[in-house]
Tab-separated table of C-alpha atoms in Angstrom:
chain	number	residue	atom	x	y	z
A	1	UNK	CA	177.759	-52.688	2.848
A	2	UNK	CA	181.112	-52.014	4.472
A	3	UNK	CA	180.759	-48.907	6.731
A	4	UNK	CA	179.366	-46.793	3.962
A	5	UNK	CA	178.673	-43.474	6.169
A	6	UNK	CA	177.268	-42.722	9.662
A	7	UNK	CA	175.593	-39.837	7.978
A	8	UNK	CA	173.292	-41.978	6.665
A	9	UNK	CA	171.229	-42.340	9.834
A	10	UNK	CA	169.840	-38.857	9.390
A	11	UNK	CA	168.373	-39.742	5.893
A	12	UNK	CA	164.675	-40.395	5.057
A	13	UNK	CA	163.036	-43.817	5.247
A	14	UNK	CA	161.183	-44.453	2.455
A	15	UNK	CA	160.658	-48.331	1.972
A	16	UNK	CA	158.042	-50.136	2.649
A	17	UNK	CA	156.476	-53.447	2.807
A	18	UNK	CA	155.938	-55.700	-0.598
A	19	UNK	CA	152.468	-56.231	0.718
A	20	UNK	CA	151.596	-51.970	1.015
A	21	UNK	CA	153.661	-50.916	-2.015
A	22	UNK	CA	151.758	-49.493	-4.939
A	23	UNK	CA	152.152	-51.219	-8.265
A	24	UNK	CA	153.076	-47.554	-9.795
A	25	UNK	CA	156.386	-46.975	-7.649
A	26	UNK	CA	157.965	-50.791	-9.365
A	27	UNK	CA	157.928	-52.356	-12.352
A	28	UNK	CA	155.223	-55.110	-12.254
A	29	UNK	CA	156.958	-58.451	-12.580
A	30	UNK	CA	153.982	-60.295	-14.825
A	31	UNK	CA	154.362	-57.418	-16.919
A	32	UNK	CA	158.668	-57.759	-17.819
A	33	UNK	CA	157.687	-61.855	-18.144
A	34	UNK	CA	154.989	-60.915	-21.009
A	35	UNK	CA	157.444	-58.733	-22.006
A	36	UNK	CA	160.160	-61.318	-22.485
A	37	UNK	CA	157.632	-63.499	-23.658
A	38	UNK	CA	156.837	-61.173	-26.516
A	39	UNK	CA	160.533	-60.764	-27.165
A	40	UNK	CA	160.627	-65.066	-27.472
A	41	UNK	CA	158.263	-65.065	-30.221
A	42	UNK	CA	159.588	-62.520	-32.321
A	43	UNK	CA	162.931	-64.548	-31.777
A	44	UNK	CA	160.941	-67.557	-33.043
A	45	UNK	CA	159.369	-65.982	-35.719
A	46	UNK	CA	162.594	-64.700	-37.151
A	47	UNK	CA	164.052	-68.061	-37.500
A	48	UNK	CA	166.174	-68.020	-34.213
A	49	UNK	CA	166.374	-70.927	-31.998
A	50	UNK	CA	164.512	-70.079	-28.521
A	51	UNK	CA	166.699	-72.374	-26.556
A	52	UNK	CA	169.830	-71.302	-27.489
A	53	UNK	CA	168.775	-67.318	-27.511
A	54	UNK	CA	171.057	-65.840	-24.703
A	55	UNK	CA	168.336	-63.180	-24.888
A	56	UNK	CA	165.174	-65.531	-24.181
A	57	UNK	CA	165.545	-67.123	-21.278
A	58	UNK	CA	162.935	-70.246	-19.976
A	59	UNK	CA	160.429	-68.264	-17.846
A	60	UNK	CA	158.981	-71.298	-15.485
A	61	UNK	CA	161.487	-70.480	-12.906
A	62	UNK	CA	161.433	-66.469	-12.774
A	63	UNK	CA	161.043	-65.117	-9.492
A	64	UNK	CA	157.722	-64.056	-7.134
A	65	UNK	CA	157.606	-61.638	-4.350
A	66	UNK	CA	156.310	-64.430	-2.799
A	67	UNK	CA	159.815	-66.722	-3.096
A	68	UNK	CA	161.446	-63.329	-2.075
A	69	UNK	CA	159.884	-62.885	0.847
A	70	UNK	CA	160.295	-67.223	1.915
A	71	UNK	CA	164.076	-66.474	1.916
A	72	UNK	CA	163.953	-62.917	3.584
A	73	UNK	CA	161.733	-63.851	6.429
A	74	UNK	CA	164.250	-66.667	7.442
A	75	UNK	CA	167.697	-64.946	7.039
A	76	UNK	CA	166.027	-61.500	8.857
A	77	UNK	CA	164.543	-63.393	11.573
A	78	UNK	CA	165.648	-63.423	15.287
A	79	UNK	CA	166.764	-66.818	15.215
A	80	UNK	CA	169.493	-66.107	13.124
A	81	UNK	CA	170.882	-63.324	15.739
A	82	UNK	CA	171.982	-60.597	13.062
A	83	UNK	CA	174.522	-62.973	11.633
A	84	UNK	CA	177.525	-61.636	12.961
A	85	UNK	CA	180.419	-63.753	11.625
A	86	UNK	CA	181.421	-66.705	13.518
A	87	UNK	CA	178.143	-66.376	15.250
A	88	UNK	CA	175.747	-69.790	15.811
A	89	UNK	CA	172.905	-67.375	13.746
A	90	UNK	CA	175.504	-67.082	11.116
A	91	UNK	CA	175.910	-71.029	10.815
A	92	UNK	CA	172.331	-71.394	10.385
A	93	UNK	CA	172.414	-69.276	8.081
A	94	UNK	CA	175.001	-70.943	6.198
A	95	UNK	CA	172.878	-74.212	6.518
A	96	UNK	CA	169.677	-72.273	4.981
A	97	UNK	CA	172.170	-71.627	1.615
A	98	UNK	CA	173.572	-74.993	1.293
A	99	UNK	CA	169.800	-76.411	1.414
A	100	UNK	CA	169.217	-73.927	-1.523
A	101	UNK	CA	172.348	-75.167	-3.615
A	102	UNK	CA	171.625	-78.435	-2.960
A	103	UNK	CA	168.249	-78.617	-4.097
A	104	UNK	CA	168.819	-77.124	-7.137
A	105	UNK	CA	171.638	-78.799	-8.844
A	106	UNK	CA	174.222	-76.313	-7.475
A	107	UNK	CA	177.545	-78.443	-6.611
A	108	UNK	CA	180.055	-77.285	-3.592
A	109	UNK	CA	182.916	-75.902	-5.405
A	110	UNK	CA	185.973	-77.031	-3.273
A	111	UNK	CA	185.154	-80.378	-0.926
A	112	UNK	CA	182.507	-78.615	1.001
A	113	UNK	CA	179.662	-76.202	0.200
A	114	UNK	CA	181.733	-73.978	3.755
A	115	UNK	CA	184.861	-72.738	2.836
A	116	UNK	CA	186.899	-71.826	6.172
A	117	UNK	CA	188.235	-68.442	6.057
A	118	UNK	CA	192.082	-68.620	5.789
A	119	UNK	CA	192.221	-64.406	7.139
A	120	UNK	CA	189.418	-64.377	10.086
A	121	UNK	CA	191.119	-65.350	13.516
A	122	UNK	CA	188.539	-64.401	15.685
A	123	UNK	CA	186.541	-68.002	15.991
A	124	UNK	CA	185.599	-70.278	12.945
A	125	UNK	CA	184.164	-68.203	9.784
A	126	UNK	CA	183.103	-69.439	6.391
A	127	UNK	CA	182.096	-68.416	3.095
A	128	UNK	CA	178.932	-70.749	1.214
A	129	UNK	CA	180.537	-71.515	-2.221
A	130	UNK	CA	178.483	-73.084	-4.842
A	131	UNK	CA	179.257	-74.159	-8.786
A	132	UNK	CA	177.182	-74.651	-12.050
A	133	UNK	CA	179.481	-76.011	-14.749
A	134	UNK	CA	179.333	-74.644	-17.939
A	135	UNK	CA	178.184	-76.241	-20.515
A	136	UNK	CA	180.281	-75.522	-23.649
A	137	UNK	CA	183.471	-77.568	-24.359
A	138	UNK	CA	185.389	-74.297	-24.731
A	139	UNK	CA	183.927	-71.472	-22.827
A	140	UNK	CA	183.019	-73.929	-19.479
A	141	UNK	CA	186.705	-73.474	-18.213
A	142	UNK	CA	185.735	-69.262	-17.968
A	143	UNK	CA	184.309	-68.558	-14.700
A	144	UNK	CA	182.093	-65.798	-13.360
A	145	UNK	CA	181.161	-65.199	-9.833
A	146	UNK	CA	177.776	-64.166	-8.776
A	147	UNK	CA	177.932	-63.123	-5.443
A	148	UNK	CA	176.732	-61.525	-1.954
A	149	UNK	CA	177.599	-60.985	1.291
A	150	UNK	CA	175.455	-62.832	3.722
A	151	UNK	CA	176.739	-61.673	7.531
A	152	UNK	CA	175.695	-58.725	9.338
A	153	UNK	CA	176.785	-57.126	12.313
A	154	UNK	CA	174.720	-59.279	14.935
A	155	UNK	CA	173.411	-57.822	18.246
A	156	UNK	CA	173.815	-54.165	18.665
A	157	UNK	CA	174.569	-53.059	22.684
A	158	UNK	CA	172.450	-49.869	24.202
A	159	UNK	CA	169.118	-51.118	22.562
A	160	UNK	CA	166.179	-51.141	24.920
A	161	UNK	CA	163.776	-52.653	23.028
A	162	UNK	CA	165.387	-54.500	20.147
A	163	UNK	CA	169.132	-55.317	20.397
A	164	UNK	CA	169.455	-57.436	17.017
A	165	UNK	CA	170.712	-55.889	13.795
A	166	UNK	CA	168.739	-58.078	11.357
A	167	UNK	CA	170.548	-57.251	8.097
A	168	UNK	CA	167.520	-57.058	5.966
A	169	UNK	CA	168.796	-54.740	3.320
A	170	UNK	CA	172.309	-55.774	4.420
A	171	UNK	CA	172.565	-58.134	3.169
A	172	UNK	CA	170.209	-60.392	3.237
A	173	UNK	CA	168.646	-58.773	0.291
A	174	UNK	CA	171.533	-59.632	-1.672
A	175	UNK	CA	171.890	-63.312	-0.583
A	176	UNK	CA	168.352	-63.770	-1.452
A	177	UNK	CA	169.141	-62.338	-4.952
A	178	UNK	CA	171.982	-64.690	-5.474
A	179	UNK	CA	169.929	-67.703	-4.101
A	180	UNK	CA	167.348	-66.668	-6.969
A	181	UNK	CA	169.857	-66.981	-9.608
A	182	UNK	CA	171.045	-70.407	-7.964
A	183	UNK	CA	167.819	-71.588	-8.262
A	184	UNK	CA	166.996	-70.332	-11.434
A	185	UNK	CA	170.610	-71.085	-13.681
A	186	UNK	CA	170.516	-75.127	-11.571
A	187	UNK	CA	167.361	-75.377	-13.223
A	188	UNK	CA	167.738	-74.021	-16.309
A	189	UNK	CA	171.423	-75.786	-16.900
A	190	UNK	CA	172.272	-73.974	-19.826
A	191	UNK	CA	175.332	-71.656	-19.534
A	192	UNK	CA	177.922	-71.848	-21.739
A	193	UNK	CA	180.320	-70.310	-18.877
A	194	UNK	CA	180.738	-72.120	-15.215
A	195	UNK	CA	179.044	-70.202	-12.569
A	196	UNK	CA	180.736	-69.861	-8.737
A	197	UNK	CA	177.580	-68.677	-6.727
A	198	UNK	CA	179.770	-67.283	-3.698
A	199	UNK	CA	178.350	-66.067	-0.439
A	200	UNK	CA	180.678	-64.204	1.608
A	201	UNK	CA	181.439	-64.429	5.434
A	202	UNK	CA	183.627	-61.390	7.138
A	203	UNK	CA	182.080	-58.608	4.789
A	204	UNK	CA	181.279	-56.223	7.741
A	205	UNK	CA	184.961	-57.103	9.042
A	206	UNK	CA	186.988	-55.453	6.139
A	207	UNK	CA	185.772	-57.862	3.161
A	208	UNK	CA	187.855	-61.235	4.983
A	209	UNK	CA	185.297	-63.703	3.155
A	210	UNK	CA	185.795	-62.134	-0.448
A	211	UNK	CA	189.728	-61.363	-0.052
A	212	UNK	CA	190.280	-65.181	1.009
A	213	UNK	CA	188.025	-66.648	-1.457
A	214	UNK	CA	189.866	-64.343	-4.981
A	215	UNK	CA	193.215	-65.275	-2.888
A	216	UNK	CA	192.267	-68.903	-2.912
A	217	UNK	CA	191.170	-68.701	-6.736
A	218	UNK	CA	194.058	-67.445	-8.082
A	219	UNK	CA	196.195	-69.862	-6.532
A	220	UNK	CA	193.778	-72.669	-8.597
A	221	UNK	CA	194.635	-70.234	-11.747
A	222	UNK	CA	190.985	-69.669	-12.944
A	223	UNK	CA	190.290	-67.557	-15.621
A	224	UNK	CA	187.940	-65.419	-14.077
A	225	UNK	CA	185.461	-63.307	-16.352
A	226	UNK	CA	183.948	-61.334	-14.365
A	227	UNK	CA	182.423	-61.118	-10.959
A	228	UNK	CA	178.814	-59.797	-10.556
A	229	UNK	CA	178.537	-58.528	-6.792
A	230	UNK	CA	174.828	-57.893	-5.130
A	231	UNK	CA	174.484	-55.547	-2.441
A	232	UNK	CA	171.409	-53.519	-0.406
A	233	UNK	CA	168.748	-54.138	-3.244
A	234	UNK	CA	165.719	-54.557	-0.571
A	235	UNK	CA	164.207	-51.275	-1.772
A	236	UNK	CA	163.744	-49.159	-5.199
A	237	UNK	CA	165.583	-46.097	-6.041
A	238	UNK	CA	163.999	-42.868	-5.917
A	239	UNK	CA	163.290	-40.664	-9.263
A	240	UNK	CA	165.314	-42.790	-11.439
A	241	UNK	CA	165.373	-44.152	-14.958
A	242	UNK	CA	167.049	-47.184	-13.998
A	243	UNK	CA	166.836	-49.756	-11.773
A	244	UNK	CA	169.887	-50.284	-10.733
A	245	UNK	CA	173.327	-48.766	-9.748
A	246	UNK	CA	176.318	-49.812	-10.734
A	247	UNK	CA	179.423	-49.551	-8.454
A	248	UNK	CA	182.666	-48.015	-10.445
A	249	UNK	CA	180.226	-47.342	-13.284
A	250	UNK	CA	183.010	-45.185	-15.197
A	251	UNK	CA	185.713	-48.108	-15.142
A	252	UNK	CA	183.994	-50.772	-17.709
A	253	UNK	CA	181.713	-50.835	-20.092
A	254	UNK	CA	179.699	-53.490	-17.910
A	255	UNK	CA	176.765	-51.144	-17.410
A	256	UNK	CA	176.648	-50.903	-21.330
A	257	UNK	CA	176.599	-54.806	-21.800
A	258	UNK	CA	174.013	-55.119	-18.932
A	259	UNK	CA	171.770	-52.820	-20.597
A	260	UNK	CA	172.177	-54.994	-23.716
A	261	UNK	CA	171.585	-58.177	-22.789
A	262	UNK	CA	168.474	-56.742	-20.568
A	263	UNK	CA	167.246	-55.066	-23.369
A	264	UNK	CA	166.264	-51.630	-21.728
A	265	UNK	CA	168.168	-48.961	-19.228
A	266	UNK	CA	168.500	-51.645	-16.235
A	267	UNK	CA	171.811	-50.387	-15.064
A	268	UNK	CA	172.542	-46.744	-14.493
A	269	UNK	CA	174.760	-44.238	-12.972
A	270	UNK	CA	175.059	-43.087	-9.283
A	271	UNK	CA	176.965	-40.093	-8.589
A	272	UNK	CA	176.767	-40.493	-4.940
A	273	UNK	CA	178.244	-43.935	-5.511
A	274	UNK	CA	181.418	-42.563	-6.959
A	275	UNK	CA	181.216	-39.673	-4.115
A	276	UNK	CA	181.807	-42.662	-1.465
A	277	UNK	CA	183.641	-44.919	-3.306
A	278	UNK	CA	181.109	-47.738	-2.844
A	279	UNK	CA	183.549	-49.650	-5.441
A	280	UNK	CA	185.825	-50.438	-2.815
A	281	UNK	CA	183.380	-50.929	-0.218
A	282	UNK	CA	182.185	-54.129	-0.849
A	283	UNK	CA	183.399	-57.509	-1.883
A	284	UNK	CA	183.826	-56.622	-5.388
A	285	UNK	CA	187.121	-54.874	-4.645
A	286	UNK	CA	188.619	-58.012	-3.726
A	287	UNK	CA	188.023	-60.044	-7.348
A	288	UNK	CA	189.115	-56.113	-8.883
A	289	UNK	CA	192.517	-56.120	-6.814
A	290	UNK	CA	193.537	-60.232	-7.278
A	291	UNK	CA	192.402	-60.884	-10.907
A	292	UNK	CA	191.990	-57.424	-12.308
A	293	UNK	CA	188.240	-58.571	-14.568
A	294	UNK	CA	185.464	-56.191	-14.923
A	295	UNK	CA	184.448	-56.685	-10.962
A	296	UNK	CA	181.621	-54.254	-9.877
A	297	UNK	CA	178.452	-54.254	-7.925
A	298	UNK	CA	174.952	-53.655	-8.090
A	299	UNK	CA	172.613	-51.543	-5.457
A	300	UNK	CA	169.319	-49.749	-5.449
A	301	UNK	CA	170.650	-47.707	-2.305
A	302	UNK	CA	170.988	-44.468	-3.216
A	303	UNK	CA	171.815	-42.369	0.058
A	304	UNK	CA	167.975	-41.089	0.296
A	305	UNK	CA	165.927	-44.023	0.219
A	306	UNK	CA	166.714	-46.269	3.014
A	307	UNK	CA	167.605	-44.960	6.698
A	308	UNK	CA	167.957	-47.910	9.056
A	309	UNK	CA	171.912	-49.138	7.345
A	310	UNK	CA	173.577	-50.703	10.515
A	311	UNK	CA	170.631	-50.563	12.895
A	312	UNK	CA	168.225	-52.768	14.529
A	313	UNK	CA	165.605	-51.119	12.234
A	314	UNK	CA	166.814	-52.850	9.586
A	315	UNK	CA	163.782	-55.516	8.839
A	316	UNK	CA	162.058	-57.294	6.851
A	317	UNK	CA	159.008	-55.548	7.267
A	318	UNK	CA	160.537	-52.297	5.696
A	319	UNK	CA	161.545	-54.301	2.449
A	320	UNK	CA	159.353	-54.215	-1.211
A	321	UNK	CA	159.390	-57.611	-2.792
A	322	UNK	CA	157.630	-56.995	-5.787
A	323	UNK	CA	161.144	-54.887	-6.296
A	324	UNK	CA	163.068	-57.504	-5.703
A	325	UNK	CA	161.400	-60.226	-7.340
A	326	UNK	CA	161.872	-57.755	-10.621
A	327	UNK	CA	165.222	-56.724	-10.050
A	328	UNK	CA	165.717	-60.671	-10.243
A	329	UNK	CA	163.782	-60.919	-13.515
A	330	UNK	CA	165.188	-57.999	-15.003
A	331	UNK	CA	168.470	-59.533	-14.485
A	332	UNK	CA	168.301	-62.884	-14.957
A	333	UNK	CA	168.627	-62.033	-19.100
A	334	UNK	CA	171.788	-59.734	-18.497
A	335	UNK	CA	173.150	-63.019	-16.607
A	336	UNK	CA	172.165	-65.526	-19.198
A	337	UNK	CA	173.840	-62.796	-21.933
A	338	UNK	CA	177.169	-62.707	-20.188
A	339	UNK	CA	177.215	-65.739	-19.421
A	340	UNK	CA	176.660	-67.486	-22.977
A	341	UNK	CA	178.374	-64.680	-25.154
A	342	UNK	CA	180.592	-66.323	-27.650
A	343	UNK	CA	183.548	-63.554	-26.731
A	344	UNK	CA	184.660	-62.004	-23.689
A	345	UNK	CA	182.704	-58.819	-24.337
A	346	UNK	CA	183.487	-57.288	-20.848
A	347	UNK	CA	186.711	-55.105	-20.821
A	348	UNK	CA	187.810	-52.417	-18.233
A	349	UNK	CA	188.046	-48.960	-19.717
């Protein structure tokens, strides 16, 4: 997240490791998919058709800490040099994502899955754009934009030790999040709506990656829906009802649909969030400021709960996959809703 507050580094650290984490402190991810399950066969018993249910997704491809922690370990690791933009980590990195698209059905949007930064003059920086069609005569020329940041700030100077910045919460947590859904929508091939899966380059240097990509979509006249942004959900919130934040909460009613479609209080507010402005701190506020579509993004940083932003602390190690891996599953219904609704439901306030 885009310089959110150097008084962060005083707060407490209270993440931990998917393998130490007690089931208590996260919703247990077998338990949501019997959940869902439950919520199929009452669908089926009342007549509805399963397949077609935006609200009863297929459940073979829901995510495991396990697949989490394949794609964390890889983007975090020192290889990959922090992935400061224009970097050779970052390129590699880039490479990791367009193995991910391509193995699950996910075509490059424009010629290429890289998409060279029109804005960034300091070297050669790209975003990783990928595309699911829609489905549906009508609704497939609606778009909506799942997306994360995947750079971080690279190698940090002064460190003794440890002088890489591995961006585990930031972002990589995000990217991974977004590669879930890639994998899981390519699969699945069912939404009504087109998808743009859209990692972004240049985040850390003032948003670049998102600006040039809404700047570049407006000039092909797309009639955006809404763009769903992903950012710093490595670790769960402390003492909430929710499990997520929502960025700008006040300005849509896109916390309200979420909570529909997921069928229980997945989205809530963050009054710290408004506090900072997170809304325009992250690559959300480019899609808001181009297109002007319900354009918001979702956390589970909440100021207390992670202490390493921007430092060579911030590592794999310190993330909690089974959080993740629910966060995905959680969401993946709220997707599939807004994605297949028969109306554009989403409206700014």
């Amino acid at each position: 997240m885009k310089h959110i507050i150097t008084c962060l580094f005083g707060f407490l650290l209270v993440g931990c490791s998917g393998a130490k984490v007690e089931q208590s402190t996260v919703l247990n991810p077998t338990n949501e998919i019997e959940g869902i399950k439950r919520d199929v066969l009452q669908n089926t018993s009342n007549g509805d058709d399963v397949k077609s249910s935006n609200l009863a997704p297929k459940l073979k491809a829901y995510s495991t800490p396990e697949n989490i922690e394949d794609i964390m370990v890889y983007l975090t690791s020192d290889e990959l040099q922090g992935r400061d933009t224009g970097s050779e980590g970052i390129s590699k990195a880039a490479d990791f994502i367009q193995n991910v698209f391509e193995k699950n059905n996910i075509q490059p949007y424009f010629s290429s899955y890289r998409d060279t930064l029109s804005n960034y003059s300091d070297g050669t920086a790209f975003n990783v754009v990928g595309y699911l069609p829609g489905t549906d005569a009508k609704l497939k020329n609606e778009f909506v934009i799942i997306g994360a940041h995947y750079d971080h700030i690279g190698l940090m100077s002064g460190q003794v030790v440890d002088s890489i910045a591995n961006g585990a919460n930031d972002n990589a947590s995000g990217t991974t999040t977004v590669l879930e859904f890639a994998k899981y929508f390519g699969e699945l091939e069912e939404n009504k709506r087109s998808i743009i899966f859209a990692l972004f380059s240049a985040e850390e240097k003032g948003l670049l990656g998102s600006k040039h990509l809404a700047d570049k979509l407006k000039e092909k006249n797309i009639d955006l829906y809404a763009m769903l942004n992903f950012e710093m959900v490595g670790v769960p919130m402390v003492g909430k009802d929710h499990s997520l934040y929502l960025t700008g909460y006040e300005l849509s009613n896109l916390a309200e649909v979420s909570n529909r479609y997921a069928r229980k209080n997945l989205v809530g507010f963050l009054p710290k969030a408004k506090e900072f402005n997170l809304f325009r701190r992250s690559d959300n506020a480019s899609f808001h400021d181009v297109f002007s579509v319900p354009s918001q993004t979702y956390s589970t940083f909440d100021f207390t709960n992670f202490g390493e932003y921007h430092k060579v602390g911030d590592e794999a190690s310190l993330m909690n996959y089974i959080h993740m891996a629910t966060i995905v599953n959680e969401t993946i219904p709220m997707i599939t809703g807004i994605v297949n609704s028969p109306i554009k439901e989403l409206r700014y306030n």
